[in-house]
Short mmCIF file of C-alpha atoms (C1' of nucleotides) in Angstrom, two decimals:
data_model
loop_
_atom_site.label_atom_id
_atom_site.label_comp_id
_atom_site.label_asym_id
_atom_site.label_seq_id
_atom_site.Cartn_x
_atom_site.Cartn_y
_atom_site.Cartn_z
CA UNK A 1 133.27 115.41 108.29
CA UNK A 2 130.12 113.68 108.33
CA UNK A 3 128.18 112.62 112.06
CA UNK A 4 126.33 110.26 110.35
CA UNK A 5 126.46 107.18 112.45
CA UNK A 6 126.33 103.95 109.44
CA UNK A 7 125.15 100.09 110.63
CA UNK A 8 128.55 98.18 111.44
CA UNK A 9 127.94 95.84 108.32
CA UNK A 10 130.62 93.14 110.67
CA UNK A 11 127.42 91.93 112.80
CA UNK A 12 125.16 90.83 110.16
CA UNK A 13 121.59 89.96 110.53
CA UNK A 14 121.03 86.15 111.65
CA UNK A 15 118.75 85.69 108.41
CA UNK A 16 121.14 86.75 106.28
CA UNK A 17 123.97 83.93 107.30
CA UNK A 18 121.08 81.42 106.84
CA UNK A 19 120.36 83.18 103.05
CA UNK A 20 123.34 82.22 101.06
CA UNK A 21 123.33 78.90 101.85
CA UNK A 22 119.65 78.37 100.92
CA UNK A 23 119.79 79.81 97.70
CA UNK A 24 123.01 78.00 96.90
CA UNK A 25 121.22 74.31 97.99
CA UNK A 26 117.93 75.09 96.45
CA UNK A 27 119.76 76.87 93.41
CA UNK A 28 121.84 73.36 93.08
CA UNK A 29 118.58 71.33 93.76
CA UNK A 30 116.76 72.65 90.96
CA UNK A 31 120.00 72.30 88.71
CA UNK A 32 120.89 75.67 88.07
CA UNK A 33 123.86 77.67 87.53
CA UNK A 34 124.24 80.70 88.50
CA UNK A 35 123.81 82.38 85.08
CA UNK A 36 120.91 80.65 84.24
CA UNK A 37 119.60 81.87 88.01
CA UNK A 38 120.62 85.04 86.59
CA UNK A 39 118.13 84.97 84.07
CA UNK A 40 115.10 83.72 85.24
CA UNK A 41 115.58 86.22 88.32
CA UNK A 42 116.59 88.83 86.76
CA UNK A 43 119.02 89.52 88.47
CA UNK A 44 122.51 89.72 87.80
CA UNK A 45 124.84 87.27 88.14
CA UNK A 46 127.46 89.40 89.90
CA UNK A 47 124.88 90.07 92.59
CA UNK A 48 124.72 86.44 92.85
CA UNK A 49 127.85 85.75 93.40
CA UNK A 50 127.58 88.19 96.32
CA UNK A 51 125.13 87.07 97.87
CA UNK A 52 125.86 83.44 98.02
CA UNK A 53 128.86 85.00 99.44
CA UNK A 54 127.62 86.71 102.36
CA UNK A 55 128.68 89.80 101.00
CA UNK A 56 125.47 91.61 100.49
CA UNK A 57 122.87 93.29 102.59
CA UNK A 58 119.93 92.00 100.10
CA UNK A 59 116.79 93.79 99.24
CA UNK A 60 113.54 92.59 99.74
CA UNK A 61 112.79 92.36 96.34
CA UNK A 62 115.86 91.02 94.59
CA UNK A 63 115.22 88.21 97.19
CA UNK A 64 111.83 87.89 96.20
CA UNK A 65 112.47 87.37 92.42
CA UNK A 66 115.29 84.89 93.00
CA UNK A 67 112.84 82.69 95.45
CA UNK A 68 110.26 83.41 91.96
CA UNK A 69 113.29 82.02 90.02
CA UNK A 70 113.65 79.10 92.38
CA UNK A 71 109.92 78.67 92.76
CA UNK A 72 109.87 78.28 96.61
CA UNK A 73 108.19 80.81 99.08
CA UNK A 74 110.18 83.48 100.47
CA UNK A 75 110.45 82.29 103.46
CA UNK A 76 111.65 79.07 102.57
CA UNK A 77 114.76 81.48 101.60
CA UNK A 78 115.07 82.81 104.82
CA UNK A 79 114.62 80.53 107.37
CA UNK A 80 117.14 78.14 108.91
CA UNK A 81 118.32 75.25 106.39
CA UNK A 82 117.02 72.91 108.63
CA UNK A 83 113.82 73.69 109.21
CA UNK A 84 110.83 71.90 108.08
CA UNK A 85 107.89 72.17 110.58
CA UNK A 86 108.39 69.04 112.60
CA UNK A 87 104.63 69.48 113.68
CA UNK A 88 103.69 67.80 110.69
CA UNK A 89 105.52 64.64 111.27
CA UNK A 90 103.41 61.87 111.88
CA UNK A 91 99.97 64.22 111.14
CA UNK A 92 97.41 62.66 109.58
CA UNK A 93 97.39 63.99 106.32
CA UNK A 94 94.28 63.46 104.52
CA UNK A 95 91.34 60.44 104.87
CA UNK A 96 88.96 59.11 102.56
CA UNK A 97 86.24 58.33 101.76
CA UNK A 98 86.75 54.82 102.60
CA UNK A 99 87.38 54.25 106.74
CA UNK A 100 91.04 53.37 106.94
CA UNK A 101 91.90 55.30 103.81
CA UNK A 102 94.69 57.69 105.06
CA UNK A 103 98.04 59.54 104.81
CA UNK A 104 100.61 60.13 107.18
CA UNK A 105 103.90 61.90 107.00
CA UNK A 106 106.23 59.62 108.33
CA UNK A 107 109.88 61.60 108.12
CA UNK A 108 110.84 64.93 106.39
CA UNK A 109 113.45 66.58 105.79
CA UNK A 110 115.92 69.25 103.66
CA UNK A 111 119.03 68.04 103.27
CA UNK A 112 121.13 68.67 100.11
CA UNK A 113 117.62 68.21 98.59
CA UNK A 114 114.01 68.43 99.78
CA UNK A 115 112.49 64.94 100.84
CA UNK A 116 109.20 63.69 102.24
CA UNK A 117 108.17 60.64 103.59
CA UNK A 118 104.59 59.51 103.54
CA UNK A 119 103.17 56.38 104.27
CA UNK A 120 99.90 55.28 102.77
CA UNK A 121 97.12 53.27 102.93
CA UNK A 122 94.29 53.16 100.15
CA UNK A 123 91.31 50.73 100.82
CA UNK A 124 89.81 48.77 98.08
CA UNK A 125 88.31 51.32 95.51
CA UNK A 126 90.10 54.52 97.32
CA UNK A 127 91.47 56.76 94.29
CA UNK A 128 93.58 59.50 95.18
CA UNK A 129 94.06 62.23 92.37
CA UNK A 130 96.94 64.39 92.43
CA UNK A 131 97.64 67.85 91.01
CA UNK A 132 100.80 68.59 88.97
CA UNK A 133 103.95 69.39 90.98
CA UNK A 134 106.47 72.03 90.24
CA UNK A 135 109.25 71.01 87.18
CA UNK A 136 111.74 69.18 89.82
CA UNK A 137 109.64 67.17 91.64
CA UNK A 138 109.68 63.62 91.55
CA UNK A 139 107.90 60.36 93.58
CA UNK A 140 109.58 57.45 94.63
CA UNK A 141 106.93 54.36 95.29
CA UNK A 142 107.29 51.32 97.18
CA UNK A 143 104.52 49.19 97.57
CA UNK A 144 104.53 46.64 100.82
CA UNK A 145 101.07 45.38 100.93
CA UNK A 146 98.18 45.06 98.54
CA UNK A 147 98.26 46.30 94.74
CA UNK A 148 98.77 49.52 93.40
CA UNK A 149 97.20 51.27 90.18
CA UNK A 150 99.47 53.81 89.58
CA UNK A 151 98.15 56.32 86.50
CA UNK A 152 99.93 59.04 84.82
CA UNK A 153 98.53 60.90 82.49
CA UNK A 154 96.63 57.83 80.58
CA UNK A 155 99.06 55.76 81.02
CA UNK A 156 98.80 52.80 83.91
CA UNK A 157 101.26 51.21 86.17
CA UNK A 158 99.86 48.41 88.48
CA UNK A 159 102.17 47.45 91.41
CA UNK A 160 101.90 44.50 93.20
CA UNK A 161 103.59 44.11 96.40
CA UNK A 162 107.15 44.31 96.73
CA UNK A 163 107.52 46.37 93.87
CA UNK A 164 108.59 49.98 93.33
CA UNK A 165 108.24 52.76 90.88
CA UNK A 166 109.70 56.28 90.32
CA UNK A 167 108.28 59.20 88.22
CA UNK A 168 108.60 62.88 87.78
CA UNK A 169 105.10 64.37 89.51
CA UNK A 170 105.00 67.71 87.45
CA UNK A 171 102.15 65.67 85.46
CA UNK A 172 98.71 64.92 86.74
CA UNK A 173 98.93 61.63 88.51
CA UNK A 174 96.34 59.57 90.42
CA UNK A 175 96.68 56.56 92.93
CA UNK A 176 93.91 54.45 92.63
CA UNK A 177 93.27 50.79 94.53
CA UNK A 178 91.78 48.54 92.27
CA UNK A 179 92.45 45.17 94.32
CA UNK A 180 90.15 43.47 96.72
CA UNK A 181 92.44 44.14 100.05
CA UNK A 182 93.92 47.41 101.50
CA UNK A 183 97.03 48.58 99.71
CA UNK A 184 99.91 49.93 101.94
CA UNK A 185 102.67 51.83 100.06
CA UNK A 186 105.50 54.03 100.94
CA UNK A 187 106.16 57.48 99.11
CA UNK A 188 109.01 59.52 98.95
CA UNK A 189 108.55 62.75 97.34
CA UNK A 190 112.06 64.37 96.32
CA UNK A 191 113.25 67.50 94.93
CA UNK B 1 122.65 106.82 77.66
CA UNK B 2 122.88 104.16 79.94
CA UNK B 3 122.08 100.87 78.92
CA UNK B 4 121.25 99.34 81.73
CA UNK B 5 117.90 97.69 82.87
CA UNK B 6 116.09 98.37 86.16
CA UNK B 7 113.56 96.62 88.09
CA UNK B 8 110.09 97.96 87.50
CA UNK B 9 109.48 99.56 90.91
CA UNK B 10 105.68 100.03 90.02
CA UNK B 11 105.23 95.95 90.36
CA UNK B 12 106.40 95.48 94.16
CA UNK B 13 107.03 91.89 95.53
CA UNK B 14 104.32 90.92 97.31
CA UNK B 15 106.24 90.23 100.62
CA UNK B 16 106.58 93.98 100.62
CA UNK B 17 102.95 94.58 100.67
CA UNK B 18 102.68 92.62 103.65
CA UNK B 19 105.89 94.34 105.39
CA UNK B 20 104.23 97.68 106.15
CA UNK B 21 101.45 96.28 107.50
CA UNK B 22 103.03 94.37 109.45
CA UNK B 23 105.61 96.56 111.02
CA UNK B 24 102.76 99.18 111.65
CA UNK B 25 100.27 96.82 113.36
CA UNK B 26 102.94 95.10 115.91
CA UNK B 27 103.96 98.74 116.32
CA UNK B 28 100.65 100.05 117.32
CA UNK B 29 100.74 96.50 119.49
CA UNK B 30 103.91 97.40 121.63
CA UNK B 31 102.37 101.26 122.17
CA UNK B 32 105.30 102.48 120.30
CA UNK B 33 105.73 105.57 118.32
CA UNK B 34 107.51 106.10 115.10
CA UNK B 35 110.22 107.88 117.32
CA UNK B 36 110.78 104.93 119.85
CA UNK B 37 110.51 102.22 117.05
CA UNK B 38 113.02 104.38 115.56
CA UNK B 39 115.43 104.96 118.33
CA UNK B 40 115.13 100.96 119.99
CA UNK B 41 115.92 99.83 116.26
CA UNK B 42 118.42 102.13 115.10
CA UNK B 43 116.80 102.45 111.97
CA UNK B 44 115.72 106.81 111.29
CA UNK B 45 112.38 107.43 111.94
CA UNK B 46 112.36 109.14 108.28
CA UNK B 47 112.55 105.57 107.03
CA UNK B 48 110.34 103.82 108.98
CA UNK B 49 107.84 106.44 107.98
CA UNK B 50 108.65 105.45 103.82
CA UNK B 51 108.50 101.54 104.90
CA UNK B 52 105.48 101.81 106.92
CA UNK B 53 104.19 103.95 103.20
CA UNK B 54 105.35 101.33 101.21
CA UNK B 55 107.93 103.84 99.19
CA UNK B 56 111.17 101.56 99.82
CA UNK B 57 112.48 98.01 99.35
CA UNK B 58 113.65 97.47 102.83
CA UNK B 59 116.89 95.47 103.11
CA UNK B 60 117.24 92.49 105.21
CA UNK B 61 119.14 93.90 108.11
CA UNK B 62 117.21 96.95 108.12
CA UNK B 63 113.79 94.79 108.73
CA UNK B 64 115.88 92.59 111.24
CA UNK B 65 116.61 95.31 113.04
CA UNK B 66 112.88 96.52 113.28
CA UNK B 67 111.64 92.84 114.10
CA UNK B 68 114.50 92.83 116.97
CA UNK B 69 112.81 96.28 118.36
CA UNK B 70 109.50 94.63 118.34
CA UNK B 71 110.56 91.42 119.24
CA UNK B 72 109.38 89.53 116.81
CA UNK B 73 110.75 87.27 114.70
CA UNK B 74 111.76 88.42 111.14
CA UNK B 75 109.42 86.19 109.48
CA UNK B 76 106.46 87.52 111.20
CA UNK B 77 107.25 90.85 109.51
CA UNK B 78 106.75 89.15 106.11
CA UNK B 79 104.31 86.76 106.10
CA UNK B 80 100.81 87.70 105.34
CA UNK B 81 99.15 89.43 108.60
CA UNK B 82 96.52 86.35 109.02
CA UNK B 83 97.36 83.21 109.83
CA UNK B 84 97.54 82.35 113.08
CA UNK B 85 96.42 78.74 113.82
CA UNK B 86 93.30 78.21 113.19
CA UNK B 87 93.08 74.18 114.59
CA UNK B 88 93.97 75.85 118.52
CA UNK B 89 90.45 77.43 117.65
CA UNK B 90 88.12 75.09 120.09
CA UNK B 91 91.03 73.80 122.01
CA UNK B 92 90.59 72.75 125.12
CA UNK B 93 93.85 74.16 126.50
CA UNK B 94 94.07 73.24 129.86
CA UNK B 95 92.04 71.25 133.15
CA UNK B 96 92.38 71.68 136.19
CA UNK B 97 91.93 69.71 139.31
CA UNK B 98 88.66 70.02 140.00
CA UNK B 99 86.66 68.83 137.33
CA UNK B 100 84.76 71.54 135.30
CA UNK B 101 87.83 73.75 135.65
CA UNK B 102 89.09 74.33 132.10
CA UNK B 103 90.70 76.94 129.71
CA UNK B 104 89.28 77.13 125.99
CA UNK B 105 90.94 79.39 123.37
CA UNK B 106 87.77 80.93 121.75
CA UNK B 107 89.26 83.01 118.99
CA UNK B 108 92.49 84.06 117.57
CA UNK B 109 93.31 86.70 114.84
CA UNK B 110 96.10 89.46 113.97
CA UNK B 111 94.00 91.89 113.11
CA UNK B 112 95.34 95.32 113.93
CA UNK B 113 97.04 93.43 116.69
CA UNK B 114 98.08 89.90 117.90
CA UNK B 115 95.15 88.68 119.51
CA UNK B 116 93.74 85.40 121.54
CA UNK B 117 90.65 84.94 122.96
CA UNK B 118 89.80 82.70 125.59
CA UNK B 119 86.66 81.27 127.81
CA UNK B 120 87.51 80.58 131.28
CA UNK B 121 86.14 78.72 133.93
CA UNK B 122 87.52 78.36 137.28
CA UNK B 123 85.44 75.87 140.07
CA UNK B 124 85.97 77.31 143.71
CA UNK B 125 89.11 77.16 145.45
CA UNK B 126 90.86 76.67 142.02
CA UNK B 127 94.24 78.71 141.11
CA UNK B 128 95.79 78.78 137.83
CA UNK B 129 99.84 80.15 138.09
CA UNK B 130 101.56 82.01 134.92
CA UNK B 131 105.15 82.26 134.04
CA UNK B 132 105.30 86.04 132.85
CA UNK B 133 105.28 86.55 129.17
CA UNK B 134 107.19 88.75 126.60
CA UNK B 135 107.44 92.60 127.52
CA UNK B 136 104.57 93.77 125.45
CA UNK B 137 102.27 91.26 125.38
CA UNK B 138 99.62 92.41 127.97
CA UNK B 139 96.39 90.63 129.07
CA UNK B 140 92.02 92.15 129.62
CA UNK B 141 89.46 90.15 131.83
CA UNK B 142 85.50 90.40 131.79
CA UNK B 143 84.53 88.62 134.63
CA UNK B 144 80.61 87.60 133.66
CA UNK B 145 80.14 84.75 136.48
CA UNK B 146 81.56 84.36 139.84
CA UNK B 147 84.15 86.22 141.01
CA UNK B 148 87.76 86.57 140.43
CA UNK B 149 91.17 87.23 142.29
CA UNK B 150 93.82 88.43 140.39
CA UNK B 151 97.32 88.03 141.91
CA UNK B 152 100.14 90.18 140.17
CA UNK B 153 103.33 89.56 141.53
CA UNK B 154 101.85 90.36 145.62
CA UNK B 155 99.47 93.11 144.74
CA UNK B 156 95.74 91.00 144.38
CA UNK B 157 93.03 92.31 142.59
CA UNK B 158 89.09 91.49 143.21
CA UNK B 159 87.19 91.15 140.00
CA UNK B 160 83.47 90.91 140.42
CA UNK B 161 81.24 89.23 137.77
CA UNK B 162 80.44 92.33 135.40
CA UNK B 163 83.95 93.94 136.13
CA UNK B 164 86.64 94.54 133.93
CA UNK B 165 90.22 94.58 134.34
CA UNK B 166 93.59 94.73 131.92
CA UNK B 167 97.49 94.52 133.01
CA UNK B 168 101.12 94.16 131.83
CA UNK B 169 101.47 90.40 131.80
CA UNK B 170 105.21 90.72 131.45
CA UNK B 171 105.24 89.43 135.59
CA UNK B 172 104.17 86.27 137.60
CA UNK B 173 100.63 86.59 138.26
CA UNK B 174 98.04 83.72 139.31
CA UNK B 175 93.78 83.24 138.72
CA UNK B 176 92.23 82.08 141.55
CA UNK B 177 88.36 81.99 142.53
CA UNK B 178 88.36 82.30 146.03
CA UNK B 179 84.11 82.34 145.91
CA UNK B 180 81.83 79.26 146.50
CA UNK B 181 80.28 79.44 143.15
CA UNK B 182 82.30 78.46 139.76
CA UNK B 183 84.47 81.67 137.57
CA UNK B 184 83.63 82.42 134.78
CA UNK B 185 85.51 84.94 132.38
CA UNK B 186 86.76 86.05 129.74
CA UNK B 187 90.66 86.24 128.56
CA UNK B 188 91.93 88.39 125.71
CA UNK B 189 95.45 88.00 125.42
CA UNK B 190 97.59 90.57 123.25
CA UNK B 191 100.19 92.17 122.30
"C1'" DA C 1 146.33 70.48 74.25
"C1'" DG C 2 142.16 73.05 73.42
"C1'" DG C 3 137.21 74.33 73.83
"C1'" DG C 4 132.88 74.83 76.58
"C1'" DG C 5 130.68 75.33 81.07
"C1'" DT C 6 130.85 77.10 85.93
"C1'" DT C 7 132.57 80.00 89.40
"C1'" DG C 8 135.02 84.02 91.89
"C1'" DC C 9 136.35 88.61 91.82
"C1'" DG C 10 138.05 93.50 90.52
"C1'" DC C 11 136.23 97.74 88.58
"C1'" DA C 12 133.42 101.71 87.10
"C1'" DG C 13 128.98 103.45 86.97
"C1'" DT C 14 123.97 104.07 88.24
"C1'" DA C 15 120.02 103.69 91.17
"C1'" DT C 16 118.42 103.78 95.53
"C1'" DA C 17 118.26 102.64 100.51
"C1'" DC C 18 119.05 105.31 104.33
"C1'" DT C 19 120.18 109.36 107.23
"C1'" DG C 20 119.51 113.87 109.48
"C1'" DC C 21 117.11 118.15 109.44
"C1'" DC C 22 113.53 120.76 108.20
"C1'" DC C 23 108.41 122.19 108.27
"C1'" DA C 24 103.24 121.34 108.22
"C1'" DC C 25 99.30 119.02 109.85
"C1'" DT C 26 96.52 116.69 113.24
"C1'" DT C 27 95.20 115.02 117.80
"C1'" DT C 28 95.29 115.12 122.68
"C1'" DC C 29 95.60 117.28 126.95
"C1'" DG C 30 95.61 120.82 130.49
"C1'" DC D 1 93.80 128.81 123.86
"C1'" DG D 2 98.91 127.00 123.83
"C1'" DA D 3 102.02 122.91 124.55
"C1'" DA D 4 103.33 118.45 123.48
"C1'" DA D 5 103.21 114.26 120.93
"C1'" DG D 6 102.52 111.66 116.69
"C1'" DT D 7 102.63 111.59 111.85
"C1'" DG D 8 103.75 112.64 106.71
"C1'" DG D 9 106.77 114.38 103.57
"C1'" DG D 10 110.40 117.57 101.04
"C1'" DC D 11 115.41 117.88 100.53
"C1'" DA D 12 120.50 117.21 100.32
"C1'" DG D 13 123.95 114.10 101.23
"C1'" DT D 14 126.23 109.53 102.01
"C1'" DA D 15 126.57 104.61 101.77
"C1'" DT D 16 125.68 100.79 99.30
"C1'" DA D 17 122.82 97.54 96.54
"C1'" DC D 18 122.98 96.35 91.98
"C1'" DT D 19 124.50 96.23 87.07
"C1'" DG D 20 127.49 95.09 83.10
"C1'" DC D 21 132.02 93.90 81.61
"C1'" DG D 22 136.12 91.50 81.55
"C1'" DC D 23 139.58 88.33 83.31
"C1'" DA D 24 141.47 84.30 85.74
"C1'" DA D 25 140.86 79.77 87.69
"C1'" DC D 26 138.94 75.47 87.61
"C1'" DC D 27 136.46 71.64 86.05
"C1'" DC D 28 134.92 67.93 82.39
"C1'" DC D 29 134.98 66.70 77.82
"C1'" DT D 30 137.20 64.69 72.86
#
DNA sequence: AGGGGTTGCGCAGTATACTGCCCACTTTCG
DNA sequence: CGAAAGTGGGCAGTATACTGCGCAACCCCT
């Protein structure tokens, strides 16, 4: 007989409850089934299956290759479902060059999908490049005052007021005011 | 012959190459040995010695159970070893009463421990209460202007500019300059 | 009905996380 | 100098993470 004294495997770890529920969401977020998470990962479907079951005391790295697969951070795998840092709300995000030119994070959160709300101001000549996002990501843009120039990848979109506009943002993009008055938009960035 | 595939176990996530350096460094910052780590967490010391090497791919509730021995939360176990906040840098934390009393947090790194370092300055007659923090986290003054009275739970402690002085800060304790010129000192808070 | 996609689970087998015990080395302390 | 504490690592053994396979159940199509 064996005095080896085992982990009661009945009281799991708090991360892990929180674990199979955020690779199921983000797994369905990004459109995946579980094979095809299988693949990317590398690992095995069967494992899968046990984990989004609760079933499985993971490993480090068979987590870290599935939150590779999913292309979020690690801890974004760990942590509670609903947890984005509410620090950030209302932070001013970035200025310009331009007094008044600004961004603010108005609301954000991770429900059966990831979701950011910005509100924006661009003064008269303000242009605002952005870098490519992840495959997923996409922008949702309502315009409430001024005009917006809206251009991806050579192509241009000008919205007045009033007016909205949705795109996938794993392209370069740029906003870009080329009115006379101070253009106020909303944006909703979704995955 | 087997025809199964394993993991390459040469190309480690990168979350693990945080892990032991993590687990080490808060270890060193409670004062605890591989032995005590070992016993408080339940995990064998023979493991902690292969994590704290790098050799293994530590499961979730294994590293829970160390981060619940150092009391820590399981995300500061794998998230890279510097990044506290850099915008408290400058901060002015806290005024007191009497104007020119303030508290400014000077510095703040994890190096090979959890560290904050702050500028004090305490006008005569001024007292400053604190709520007792974490077991662990323990506190070192350097007086350098004025004079200082330490108060630690009824015991009080006289610290002349040039003196130096370092305590458990896991119990009430209180600054107060009891001189007739302003306090000035130093604050290194760690754990 | 029937075929394709997704999911859950049982099973056997392999790799490895994890344990306890051992010894060797170093540092510190009296 | 010896004793004690901290550390690194070899080794055998056990538990389990992880794999591949195969089957059943459940969609949503035409």
């Amino acid at each position: 007989m064996s005095n080896i004294v085992h982990k009661d495997s009945s009281q799991r770890a708090s991360v892990l409850q929180h674990v199979s529920q955020n690779i199921r969401r983000l797994r369905h977020a990004g459109e995946m089934s579980q094979s095809t998470l299988a693949q990317k990962s590398g690992v095995s479907r069967r494992m899968l299956v046990a984990i989004e079951a609760g079933e499985k005391n993971v490993s480090l790295t068979t987590l870290d290759l599935i939150a590779q697969a999913l292309q979020v951070a690690f801890s974004d795998l760990i942590k509670a479902p609903d947890n984005r840092d509410p620090s950030r709300i209302n932070e001013l995000a970035w200025t310009g060059v331009h007094p008044g030119s600004k961004a603010v994070l108005l609301a954000s959160s991770a429900a059966s999908r990831e979701v950011e709300l910005w509100e924006w101001r661009l003064e008269p000549g303000e242009v605002y490049p952005c870098e490519p996002d992840a495959d997923g990501w996409s922008e949702q843009l309502f315009v409430f005052e001024g005009c917006l120039t809206l251009q991806v990848e050579g192509q241009q979109h000008l919205l007045n007021a009033g007016e909205f506009f949705t795109f996938a943002s794993n392209r370069r993009y740029a906003y870009r005011n080329d009115g006379e008055v101070a253009t106020r938009f909303v944006r909703n960035v979704v995955i």
